[in-house]
Short mmCIF file of C-alpha atoms in Angstrom, two decimals:
data_model
loop_
_atom_site.label_atom_id
_atom_site.label_comp_id
_atom_site.label_asym_id
_atom_site.label_seq_id
_atom_site.Cartn_x
_atom_site.Cartn_y
_atom_site.Cartn_z
CA MET V 1 119.88 57.45 40.35
CA PRO V 2 122.47 54.71 39.91
CA ALA V 3 125.38 56.00 37.87
CA SER V 4 128.21 54.43 35.96
CA LEU V 5 131.71 54.40 37.38
CA SER V 6 134.91 54.56 35.39
CA VAL V 7 138.42 54.64 36.67
CA TYR V 8 141.20 55.67 34.30
CA ASN V 9 144.88 55.02 34.78
CA LEU V 10 144.56 55.40 38.53
CA SER V 11 147.69 55.42 40.67
CA LYS V 12 148.19 55.91 44.35
CA VAL V 13 151.61 56.28 45.91
CA TYR V 14 152.21 56.76 49.60
CA LEU V 15 155.39 58.69 50.19
CA GLY V 16 157.29 57.00 52.99
CA SER V 17 158.60 59.12 55.80
CA ASN V 18 162.36 59.82 55.85
CA ASN V 19 164.16 56.56 55.13
CA GLN V 20 161.25 54.51 53.83
CA ASP V 21 160.71 53.91 50.17
CA PRO V 22 157.53 55.30 48.65
CA GLN V 23 154.86 52.63 48.46
CA VAL V 24 153.03 52.17 45.18
CA VAL V 25 149.60 50.80 46.08
CA LEU V 26 147.70 51.33 42.83
CA LYS V 27 149.37 51.60 39.44
CA GLY V 28 147.54 52.34 36.23
CA LEU V 29 144.34 50.75 37.44
CA GLU V 30 141.42 50.87 35.03
CA LEU V 31 137.88 49.68 35.44
CA VAL V 32 134.43 50.46 34.12
CA ILE V 33 131.18 49.64 35.84
CA PRO V 34 128.00 50.32 33.85
CA ALA V 35 125.10 51.90 35.73
CA GLY V 36 122.98 49.41 37.62
CA THR V 37 125.47 46.56 37.72
CA PHE V 38 126.83 44.68 40.66
CA VAL V 39 130.57 44.22 40.39
CA ALA V 40 132.73 42.28 42.82
CA LEU V 41 136.37 43.12 43.21
CA VAL V 42 138.45 40.21 44.42
CA GLY V 43 142.03 40.44 45.55
CA LEU V 44 144.29 38.97 48.17
CA ASN V 45 144.67 40.67 51.50
CA GLY V 46 146.93 43.68 51.27
CA SER V 47 146.38 44.14 47.54
CA GLY V 48 145.14 47.72 47.91
CA LYS V 49 141.40 47.05 47.59
CA THR V 50 140.50 49.33 50.46
CA THR V 51 142.75 52.08 49.13
CA LEU V 52 140.99 51.85 45.78
CA LEU V 53 137.58 52.23 47.44
CA ARG V 54 138.79 55.17 49.51
CA VAL V 55 140.08 56.95 46.42
CA ILE V 56 136.81 56.30 44.56
CA ALA V 57 134.84 57.56 47.56
CA GLY V 58 136.90 60.75 47.60
CA LEU V 59 138.35 60.02 51.03
CA GLU V 60 141.87 60.13 49.62
CA PRO V 61 143.23 61.94 46.58
CA ALA V 62 144.63 59.91 43.72
CA THR V 63 148.29 60.42 42.89
CA SER V 64 147.39 60.36 39.21
CA GLY V 65 144.51 59.24 37.02
CA GLU V 66 140.81 59.91 37.19
CA VAL V 67 137.65 58.65 38.80
CA ARG V 68 134.53 59.48 36.85
CA ILE V 69 130.97 59.01 38.01
CA ASN V 70 128.52 59.23 35.12
CA GLY V 71 131.39 60.61 33.08
CA GLU V 72 132.08 63.51 35.44
CA ARG V 73 135.28 63.89 37.40
CA ALA V 74 134.45 62.75 40.93
CA ASP V 75 137.43 64.54 42.46
CA LEU V 76 136.36 67.93 41.16
CA LEU V 77 132.76 67.77 42.22
CA ARG V 78 132.52 65.64 45.30
CA ARG V 79 129.36 63.64 45.40
CA PRO V 80 128.07 61.67 48.32
CA VAL V 81 128.51 57.97 47.75
CA GLY V 82 127.17 55.12 49.81
CA MET V 83 129.91 53.32 51.68
CA VAL V 84 129.67 50.26 53.89
CA SER V 85 132.84 49.15 55.59
CA GLN V 86 133.99 45.94 57.18
CA GLU V 87 134.07 47.22 60.72
CA LEU V 88 131.30 48.88 62.59
CA ALA V 89 131.02 52.44 61.36
CA LEU V 90 127.72 53.34 62.99
CA LEU V 91 127.83 56.31 65.35
CA PRO V 92 127.45 54.56 68.72
CA TRP V 93 125.77 57.56 70.38
CA ARG V 94 122.99 57.62 67.81
CA THR V 95 120.04 55.28 67.73
CA VAL V 96 119.47 53.09 64.71
CA LEU V 97 116.95 55.57 63.30
CA GLU V 98 119.29 58.53 63.88
CA ASN V 99 122.11 56.65 62.18
CA VAL V 100 120.00 55.86 59.15
CA GLU V 101 118.86 59.48 58.95
CA LEU V 102 122.42 60.79 58.96
CA GLY V 103 122.83 61.15 55.20
CA LEU V 104 119.62 63.14 54.83
CA GLU V 105 120.50 65.22 57.86
CA LEU V 106 123.80 66.19 56.22
CA GLN V 107 121.82 67.23 53.15
CA ALA V 108 119.64 69.39 55.42
CA VAL V 109 116.44 67.46 54.69
CA LYS V 110 113.72 68.55 57.12
CA GLY V 111 113.12 66.51 60.26
CA LYS V 112 109.71 65.10 59.45
CA GLU V 113 110.46 64.01 55.90
CA ARG V 114 113.78 62.62 57.08
CA ARG V 115 112.17 60.56 59.79
CA GLU V 116 109.53 59.22 57.44
CA ARG V 117 112.00 58.18 54.78
CA ALA V 118 114.30 56.60 57.36
CA MET V 119 111.40 54.63 58.83
CA ASN V 120 110.42 53.41 55.36
CA MET V 121 113.99 52.29 54.76
CA LEU V 122 114.06 50.49 58.11
CA ARG V 123 110.85 48.71 57.10
CA VAL V 124 112.50 47.50 53.89
CA PHE V 125 115.29 46.11 56.04
CA GLY V 126 112.89 44.56 58.56
CA LEU V 127 114.37 46.76 61.26
CA GLU V 128 111.34 48.92 61.98
CA ASP V 129 111.20 47.72 65.60
CA CYS V 130 114.82 48.60 66.27
CA GLY V 131 114.71 52.30 65.43
CA HIS V 132 115.11 53.47 69.01
CA ARG V 133 117.90 51.04 69.89
CA TYR V 134 121.58 51.86 70.09
CA PRO V 135 124.11 50.00 67.90
CA ARG V 136 125.65 48.16 70.87
CA GLU V 137 122.28 46.51 71.48
CA LEU V 138 122.22 44.91 68.01
CA SER V 139 123.84 41.77 66.65
CA GLY V 140 126.67 42.06 64.13
CA GLY V 141 124.40 41.16 61.23
CA MET V 142 121.77 43.72 62.19
CA ARG V 143 124.43 46.39 62.53
CA GLN V 144 125.67 45.77 59.01
CA LYS V 145 122.07 45.94 57.79
CA VAL V 146 121.72 49.31 59.48
CA ALA V 147 124.98 50.43 57.85
CA ILE V 148 123.63 49.41 54.42
CA ALA V 149 120.32 51.18 55.12
CA ARG V 150 122.22 54.30 56.11
CA ALA V 151 124.30 54.20 52.94
CA LEU V 152 121.25 53.71 50.69
CA LEU V 153 118.82 56.23 52.21
CA PRO V 154 120.23 59.31 50.40
CA GLU V 155 119.86 57.32 47.12
CA PRO V 156 123.57 57.45 46.24
CA GLU V 157 124.73 57.10 42.66
CA LEU V 158 127.21 54.51 43.76
CA LEU V 159 127.34 51.97 46.56
CA LEU V 160 130.82 50.97 47.70
CA MET V 161 131.11 47.97 49.99
CA ASP V 162 134.38 47.05 51.64
CA GLU V 163 134.17 43.44 52.83
CA PRO V 164 130.93 44.27 54.64
CA PHE V 165 130.21 40.70 55.71
CA SER V 166 133.69 39.41 56.48
CA ALA V 167 133.36 39.84 60.25
CA LEU V 168 130.12 37.85 60.40
CA ASP V 169 129.68 34.15 61.00
CA CYS V 170 128.72 31.88 58.09
CA GLN V 171 124.98 31.68 58.60
CA VAL V 172 124.47 35.38 59.11
CA LYS V 173 126.78 36.07 56.21
CA SER V 174 124.82 33.99 53.72
CA ARG V 175 121.54 35.38 54.99
CA LEU V 176 122.77 38.91 54.44
CA GLN V 177 124.12 38.00 51.01
CA HIS V 178 120.65 36.82 50.01
CA PHE V 179 119.09 39.89 51.50
CA LEU V 180 121.51 42.16 49.65
CA ILE V 181 120.89 40.48 46.32
CA ASP V 182 117.09 40.59 46.74
CA LEU V 183 117.39 44.26 47.54
CA TRP V 184 119.62 44.85 44.54
CA ILE V 185 117.22 43.06 42.21
CA GLN V 186 114.54 45.55 43.27
CA ARG V 187 116.71 48.67 43.31
CA ARG V 188 119.43 48.04 40.70
CA ASP V 189 122.06 50.16 42.38
CA THR V 190 125.53 50.40 40.94
CA VAL V 191 127.53 48.37 43.42
CA LEU V 192 131.26 47.87 43.80
CA PHE V 193 131.68 45.09 46.31
CA VAL V 194 135.18 44.36 47.55
CA THR V 195 135.84 40.95 49.05
CA HIS V 196 138.51 38.31 49.40
CA ASP V 197 135.84 35.61 49.54
CA VAL V 198 135.62 34.09 46.07
CA GLU V 199 132.31 32.36 46.66
CA GLU V 200 130.72 35.56 47.92
CA ALA V 201 131.91 37.40 44.83
CA ILE V 202 130.38 34.82 42.48
CA VAL V 203 127.11 34.47 44.37
CA LEU V 204 126.48 38.20 44.35
CA SER V 205 127.91 39.85 41.28
CA ASP V 206 127.33 40.30 37.56
CA THR V 207 131.04 40.59 37.00
CA VAL V 208 134.05 39.59 39.06
CA LEU V 209 137.18 41.71 38.72
CA VAL V 210 140.39 40.13 39.96
CA ILE V 211 143.09 42.53 41.01
CA SER V 212 146.77 41.82 41.45
CA GLN V 213 148.96 42.25 44.49
CA LYS V 214 150.44 45.71 45.06
CA PRO V 215 150.67 47.70 42.92
CA ALA V 216 147.08 46.77 42.17
CA ARG V 217 145.58 46.62 38.71
CA VAL V 218 142.76 44.57 37.20
CA VAL V 219 144.16 41.29 35.87
CA ASP V 220 140.97 39.44 34.97
CA VAL V 221 137.34 40.26 34.22
CA ILE V 222 135.00 37.33 34.70
CA PRO V 223 131.33 37.70 33.77
CA VAL V 224 128.89 35.69 35.87
CA ASN V 225 125.92 35.01 33.62
CA LEU V 226 123.80 33.11 36.10
CA PRO V 227 120.29 33.94 37.25
CA HIS V 228 119.57 34.74 40.90
CA PRO V 229 119.20 33.01 43.29
CA ARG V 230 122.37 31.11 42.57
CA ASP V 231 123.09 27.59 43.69
CA ARG V 232 126.36 27.80 45.58
CA THR V 233 127.28 24.18 44.87
CA GLY V 234 126.12 23.92 41.25
CA ILE V 235 128.46 23.04 38.41
CA PRO V 236 128.56 26.53 36.81
CA MET V 237 129.50 28.00 40.19
CA THR V 238 132.28 25.50 40.63
CA GLY V 239 133.68 26.32 37.23
CA LEU V 240 133.60 30.03 37.91
CA ARG V 241 135.19 29.54 41.29
CA ARG V 242 138.02 27.59 39.68
CA ARG V 243 138.59 30.37 37.17
CA VAL V 244 138.62 33.15 39.77
CA LEU V 245 140.95 31.16 41.99
CA ALA V 246 143.27 30.51 39.08
CA SER V 247 143.46 34.21 38.30
CA LEU V 248 144.01 35.05 41.92
CA MET V 249 146.72 32.44 42.18
CA LEU V 250 148.62 34.03 39.30
CA THR V 251 148.68 37.25 41.31
CA ARG V 252 150.69 35.53 43.99
CA PRO V 253 154.00 34.44 42.55
CA GLY V 254 155.86 31.53 44.12
CA GLU V 255 152.76 29.87 45.50
CA LYS V 256 151.90 26.24 44.81
CA PRO V 257 148.48 26.04 43.14
CA ALA V 258 147.16 23.07 45.10
CA GLY V 259 147.89 24.52 48.51
CA PHE V 260 146.37 27.79 47.57
CA VAL V 261 143.13 26.31 46.32
CA ARG V 262 142.76 24.13 49.36
CA SER V 263 143.27 26.92 51.86
CA ASN V 264 140.64 28.98 50.13
CA ALA V 265 138.10 26.25 49.62
CA ALA V 266 138.06 25.70 53.36
CA GLY V 267 136.07 28.91 53.68
CA CYS V 268 132.41 29.37 54.30
CA ARG V 269 129.77 27.52 52.33
CA GLY V 270 126.59 29.30 53.39
CA MET O 1 145.26 64.94 121.62
CA ARG O 2 142.47 62.50 120.92
CA ILE O 3 139.13 63.02 119.35
CA SER O 4 136.04 60.82 119.20
CA PRO O 5 133.36 60.67 116.50
CA LEU O 6 130.94 61.86 119.14
CA GLN O 7 132.90 65.07 119.61
CA VAL O 8 133.04 65.57 115.85
CA GLY O 9 129.28 65.08 115.69
CA ALA O 10 128.77 67.63 118.44
CA ALA O 11 131.10 70.07 116.69
CA PHE O 12 129.21 69.51 113.44
CA TRP O 13 125.97 70.38 115.20
CA GLU O 14 127.57 73.44 116.77
CA LEU O 15 128.87 74.60 113.39
CA CYS O 16 125.36 74.36 111.99
CA ALA O 17 123.58 75.99 114.94
CA VAL O 18 126.06 78.49 116.36
CA GLY O 19 128.62 78.80 113.60
CA LEU O 20 132.32 79.52 113.56
CA PRO O 21 133.06 82.32 114.04
CA PRO O 22 129.72 82.60 115.88
CA GLY O 23 126.98 83.60 113.51
CA TYR O 24 128.79 82.18 110.45
CA LEU O 25 126.90 78.93 109.92
CA LEU O 26 128.17 75.80 108.19
CA PRO O 27 125.55 75.77 105.38
CA MET O 28 126.59 79.28 104.39
CA HIS O 29 130.27 78.34 104.46
CA THR O 30 129.40 75.44 102.18
CA LEU O 31 127.37 77.59 99.83
CA TYR O 32 130.13 80.17 99.42
CA SER O 33 132.74 77.48 98.84
CA LEU O 34 130.50 75.70 96.38
CA SER O 35 129.97 78.88 94.37
CA LYS O 36 133.77 79.35 94.05
CA VAL O 37 134.28 75.76 92.98
CA LEU O 38 131.48 75.92 90.44
CA ALA O 39 132.85 79.18 89.02
CA GLY O 40 136.39 77.75 88.83
CA VAL O 41 135.26 74.51 87.20
CA LEU O 42 132.99 76.34 84.77
CA LEU O 43 135.88 78.55 83.73
CA ALA O 44 138.09 75.48 83.36
CA VAL O 45 135.44 73.82 81.15
CA LEU O 46 134.97 76.94 79.01
CA LEU O 47 138.70 77.34 78.39
CA GLY O 48 139.85 73.72 78.72
CA CYS O 49 137.44 72.03 76.31
CA PRO O 50 138.28 74.18 73.27
CA LEU O 51 141.98 73.86 74.04
CA GLY O 52 141.64 70.10 74.45
CA LEU O 53 139.72 69.82 71.16
CA ALA O 54 142.40 71.82 69.34
CA LEU O 55 145.18 69.73 70.88
CA GLY O 56 143.41 66.51 69.96
CA ALA O 57 142.72 67.54 66.38
CA SER O 58 146.04 69.05 65.38
CA ARG O 59 149.49 67.57 65.80
CA GLY O 60 151.03 70.99 65.20
CA ILE O 61 149.13 72.65 68.01
CA GLN O 62 149.94 69.71 70.21
CA MET O 63 153.67 69.89 69.50
CA ALA O 64 153.64 73.63 70.12
CA LEU O 65 151.63 73.72 73.35
CA MET O 66 152.14 70.38 75.07
CA PRO O 67 155.57 71.23 76.55
CA LEU O 68 154.12 74.40 78.08
CA ILE O 69 151.16 72.48 79.49
CA ASP O 70 153.40 69.79 80.93
CA PHE O 71 155.54 72.52 82.45
CA ILE O 72 152.72 74.32 84.25
CA ARG O 73 150.69 71.23 85.17
CA PRO O 74 152.90 69.88 87.99
CA ILE O 75 153.10 73.22 89.82
CA PRO O 76 150.76 72.81 92.82
CA PRO O 77 147.94 75.36 93.13
CA LEU O 78 149.19 76.15 96.64
CA ALA O 79 152.38 77.63 95.15
CA TRP O 80 150.33 80.10 93.11
CA ILE O 81 148.68 81.74 96.11
CA LEU O 82 150.78 84.88 96.26
CA LEU O 83 150.62 85.45 92.51
CA ALA O 84 146.88 84.84 92.61
CA ILE O 85 146.43 87.50 95.29
CA ILE O 86 148.61 89.96 93.38
CA TRP O 87 146.67 89.34 90.16
CA PHE O 88 143.13 88.94 91.43
CA GLY O 89 143.13 90.49 94.92
CA ILE O 90 141.96 88.96 98.15
CA GLY O 91 138.78 86.92 97.99
CA PHE O 92 136.60 85.43 95.29
CA GLY O 93 138.76 86.07 92.22
CA SER O 94 141.96 84.49 93.42
CA ALA O 95 140.14 81.53 94.98
CA VAL O 96 138.39 80.88 91.67
CA PHE O 97 141.74 81.15 89.89
CA LEU O 98 143.33 78.51 92.12
CA ILE O 99 140.39 76.14 91.71
CA PHE O 100 140.50 76.79 87.99
CA LEU O 101 144.17 75.77 87.96
CA GLY O 102 143.31 72.51 89.68
CA ALA O 103 140.42 71.68 87.36
CA PHE O 104 141.85 72.96 84.07
CA PHE O 105 144.45 70.33 83.18
CA PRO O 106 142.41 67.15 83.70
CA ILE O 107 139.74 68.71 81.48
CA VAL O 108 142.24 69.66 78.76
CA LEU O 109 143.88 66.25 78.76
CA GLY O 110 140.57 64.37 78.95
CA THR O 111 139.15 66.27 75.98
CA CYS O 112 142.37 65.88 73.99
CA SER O 113 142.55 62.12 74.46
CA GLY O 114 138.83 61.90 73.73
CA VAL O 115 139.21 63.51 70.32
CA ARG O 116 142.20 61.35 69.51
CA GLY O 117 140.33 58.22 70.52
CA VAL O 118 137.53 58.73 67.99
CA ASP O 119 137.57 55.99 65.37
CA PRO O 120 138.63 57.53 62.02
CA LEU O 121 136.15 55.16 60.39
CA LEU O 122 133.33 57.25 61.85
CA VAL O 123 134.82 60.40 60.34
CA ASP O 124 135.01 58.63 56.97
CA ALA O 125 131.39 57.55 57.29
CA VAL O 126 130.24 61.14 57.74
CA ARG O 127 132.50 62.35 54.94
CA THR O 128 131.20 59.82 52.41
CA LEU O 129 127.64 60.81 53.27
CA GLY O 130 128.51 64.38 52.31
CA GLY O 131 129.52 65.89 55.65
CA ASN O 132 131.81 68.92 55.78
CA ARG O 133 134.32 69.91 58.46
CA ARG O 134 131.67 71.42 60.65
CA ASP O 135 129.59 68.24 60.47
CA ILE O 136 132.63 66.19 61.39
CA TRP O 137 133.20 68.32 64.48
CA LEU O 138 129.61 68.50 65.62
CA LYS O 139 128.43 65.03 64.71
CA VAL O 140 131.54 62.90 65.25
CA LEU O 141 134.48 64.40 67.13
CA LEU O 142 132.53 66.22 69.83
CA PRO O 143 130.13 63.41 70.74
CA GLY O 144 132.93 60.88 70.33
CA ALA O 145 135.15 62.79 72.73
CA MET O 146 132.29 63.17 75.20
CA PRO O 147 132.99 60.18 77.51
CA SER O 148 136.60 61.17 78.02
CA LEU O 149 135.72 64.87 78.23
CA LEU O 150 133.14 64.17 80.93
CA THR O 151 135.66 62.07 82.86
CA GLY O 152 138.01 65.05 82.65
CA ILE O 153 135.33 67.33 84.09
CA LYS O 154 134.64 64.85 86.86
CA VAL O 155 138.30 64.53 87.81
CA GLY O 156 138.71 68.30 87.45
CA THR O 157 135.76 68.99 89.73
CA GLY O 158 137.23 66.63 92.32
CA ILE O 159 140.63 68.31 92.18
CA GLY O 160 139.00 71.75 92.21
CA TRP O 161 137.12 70.84 95.35
CA MET O 162 140.38 69.50 96.85
CA THR O 163 142.06 72.81 96.09
CA LEU O 164 139.40 74.62 98.08
CA VAL O 165 141.27 74.94 101.38
CA ALA O 166 144.34 76.26 99.60
CA ALA O 167 142.15 78.60 97.60
CA GLU O 168 140.66 80.09 100.73
CA PHE O 169 144.16 80.68 102.10
CA THR O 170 143.95 83.72 99.89
CA GLY O 171 141.45 85.15 102.33
CA VAL O 172 137.73 85.61 102.20
CA ARG O 173 136.02 88.99 102.18
CA GLN O 174 132.62 88.00 103.51
CA GLY O 175 134.01 85.66 106.15
CA TYR O 176 132.48 82.58 104.59
CA GLY O 177 134.11 79.47 103.15
CA LEU O 178 134.68 75.90 104.32
CA GLY O 179 138.46 76.14 103.92
CA TYR O 180 138.48 79.47 105.71
CA MET O 181 136.37 77.99 108.48
CA ILE O 182 138.77 75.07 108.91
CA MET O 183 141.67 77.47 109.21
CA SER O 184 139.81 79.58 111.77
CA ALA O 185 139.13 76.42 113.76
CA ARG O 186 142.81 75.52 113.53
CA ASP O 187 143.78 78.93 114.89
CA LEU O 188 141.40 78.36 117.81
CA GLN O 189 142.87 74.87 118.30
CA ARG O 190 139.41 73.39 117.81
CA LEU O 191 140.41 70.02 116.39
CA ASP O 192 136.81 68.79 116.61
CA ALA O 193 135.63 71.62 114.40
CA VAL O 194 138.52 71.04 111.96
CA VAL O 195 137.51 67.40 111.55
CA ALA O 196 133.83 68.37 111.30
CA GLY O 197 134.79 70.77 108.50
CA MET O 198 136.71 67.98 106.78
CA VAL O 199 133.65 65.77 107.03
CA GLY O 200 131.60 68.59 105.51
CA ILE O 201 133.99 68.91 102.54
CA GLY O 202 133.94 65.16 102.05
CA MET O 203 130.16 65.03 102.08
CA VAL O 204 129.77 67.80 99.55
CA GLY O 205 132.41 66.15 97.35
CA LEU O 206 130.47 62.91 97.52
CA ALA O 207 127.23 64.68 96.62
CA LEU O 208 128.89 66.41 93.64
CA GLU O 209 130.30 63.12 92.43
CA TRP O 210 126.92 61.45 92.72
CA MET O 211 125.18 64.23 90.82
CA LEU O 212 127.73 64.23 88.02
CA GLY O 213 127.48 60.44 87.88
CA ARG O 214 123.71 60.68 87.35
CA ILE O 215 124.08 63.29 84.64
CA TYR O 216 126.78 61.28 82.87
CA ARG O 217 124.79 58.08 82.92
CA TRP O 218 122.04 59.91 81.15
CA LEU O 219 124.35 61.65 78.65
CA LEU O 220 126.25 58.43 77.93
CA ARG O 221 123.24 56.11 77.89
CA TRP O 222 124.40 54.84 74.49
CA GLN O 223 127.47 53.18 76.00
#
């Protein structure tokens, strides 16, 4: 069941070794994601987005503050979450089917049921013919699809995505964005989607959160009240893009607005 | 003194038919040697893999043990002969020990670098899906270290086989062993039989390599 996510006053400090200063990556970060919503988190590179996801996923402890899933402390009772990362995180020695099964296997679900559910999931993803293949035999887009299938099969309460499409070329990227949103419309997972691609954030999400440079905190919350599928070049999209870019720009002091907008607008237009 | 391939061929035939010393045939020499090498390598795998896994996983263990390993590693197996005989007696035990010494370190280092080469992203993936420490070892670190571990075993087997002649310096009880046979031939000044014995060792080494290669290609078919 999709759950809500709330993050209270979250801080993460990496203590430097010996002569280095401690690095404050997150400071007093707060955010709330209602169950069943798709939220995009936009920030510049190096703003601590990945750290935030890792803390939410329980991969790293928070220095202070709380992560709550459905109101319960996530750090006290670790729950499996779905996570899809930017780089290839499939186990290369496992076939596609074995990779997708992994979550159920770790929950000790019996072989036959596991296989059946994994096959059904592959069918949803249009990958039913690739079950016996190894990850190296797949294209980048297919691999990310497998990674999403693997994350979703155990029906996680929360799906965390860390720039999952940023390594893909434009066409594949926009195809996967459409696929993801169609899937989400059917399933209504709670999704936290981290990206530095403003257009991607607006095309996919119900709400765009803009976070500042380190130490990261949420500086703007922008609702996207547009029906799916969204026209990437329509006027409402352009307005939203301008607003997100403006917020982002404020997070980077000393930068000329015009130059910043131009360098970003040169990105992909699927 | 010169020697032609023809003479080596004839000696090879003689070793198979008559034997050296007479009655001790080449296939039996090979079999006995092979059993020592397999025992030594097996021992090296059984002790070296766990040690390599521990070294790869923990910086503390690595800092504590690596100096000792680097200290023992360069000592040639040949230098251990007397100690080996004192510890394990003449024959099988000390030969296995010397082969073990040759095979052990490549296996330890191969396993260690294999574990360290595993992408931490894969560990994270298993952790987020609810995997515990045991799952991380069995489903990520061990299979991830496998290519490098298998290379270690392959190199170790090669070095173990190379150590054979030295290992049979420690003496053989039953009178069988390729290294022992070569030394007997040397004492008889039978250069042709020495070279034939060398050819025999080379051929068995090649066969071992080929077999391991087949097994590895199957085990690592995902690569």
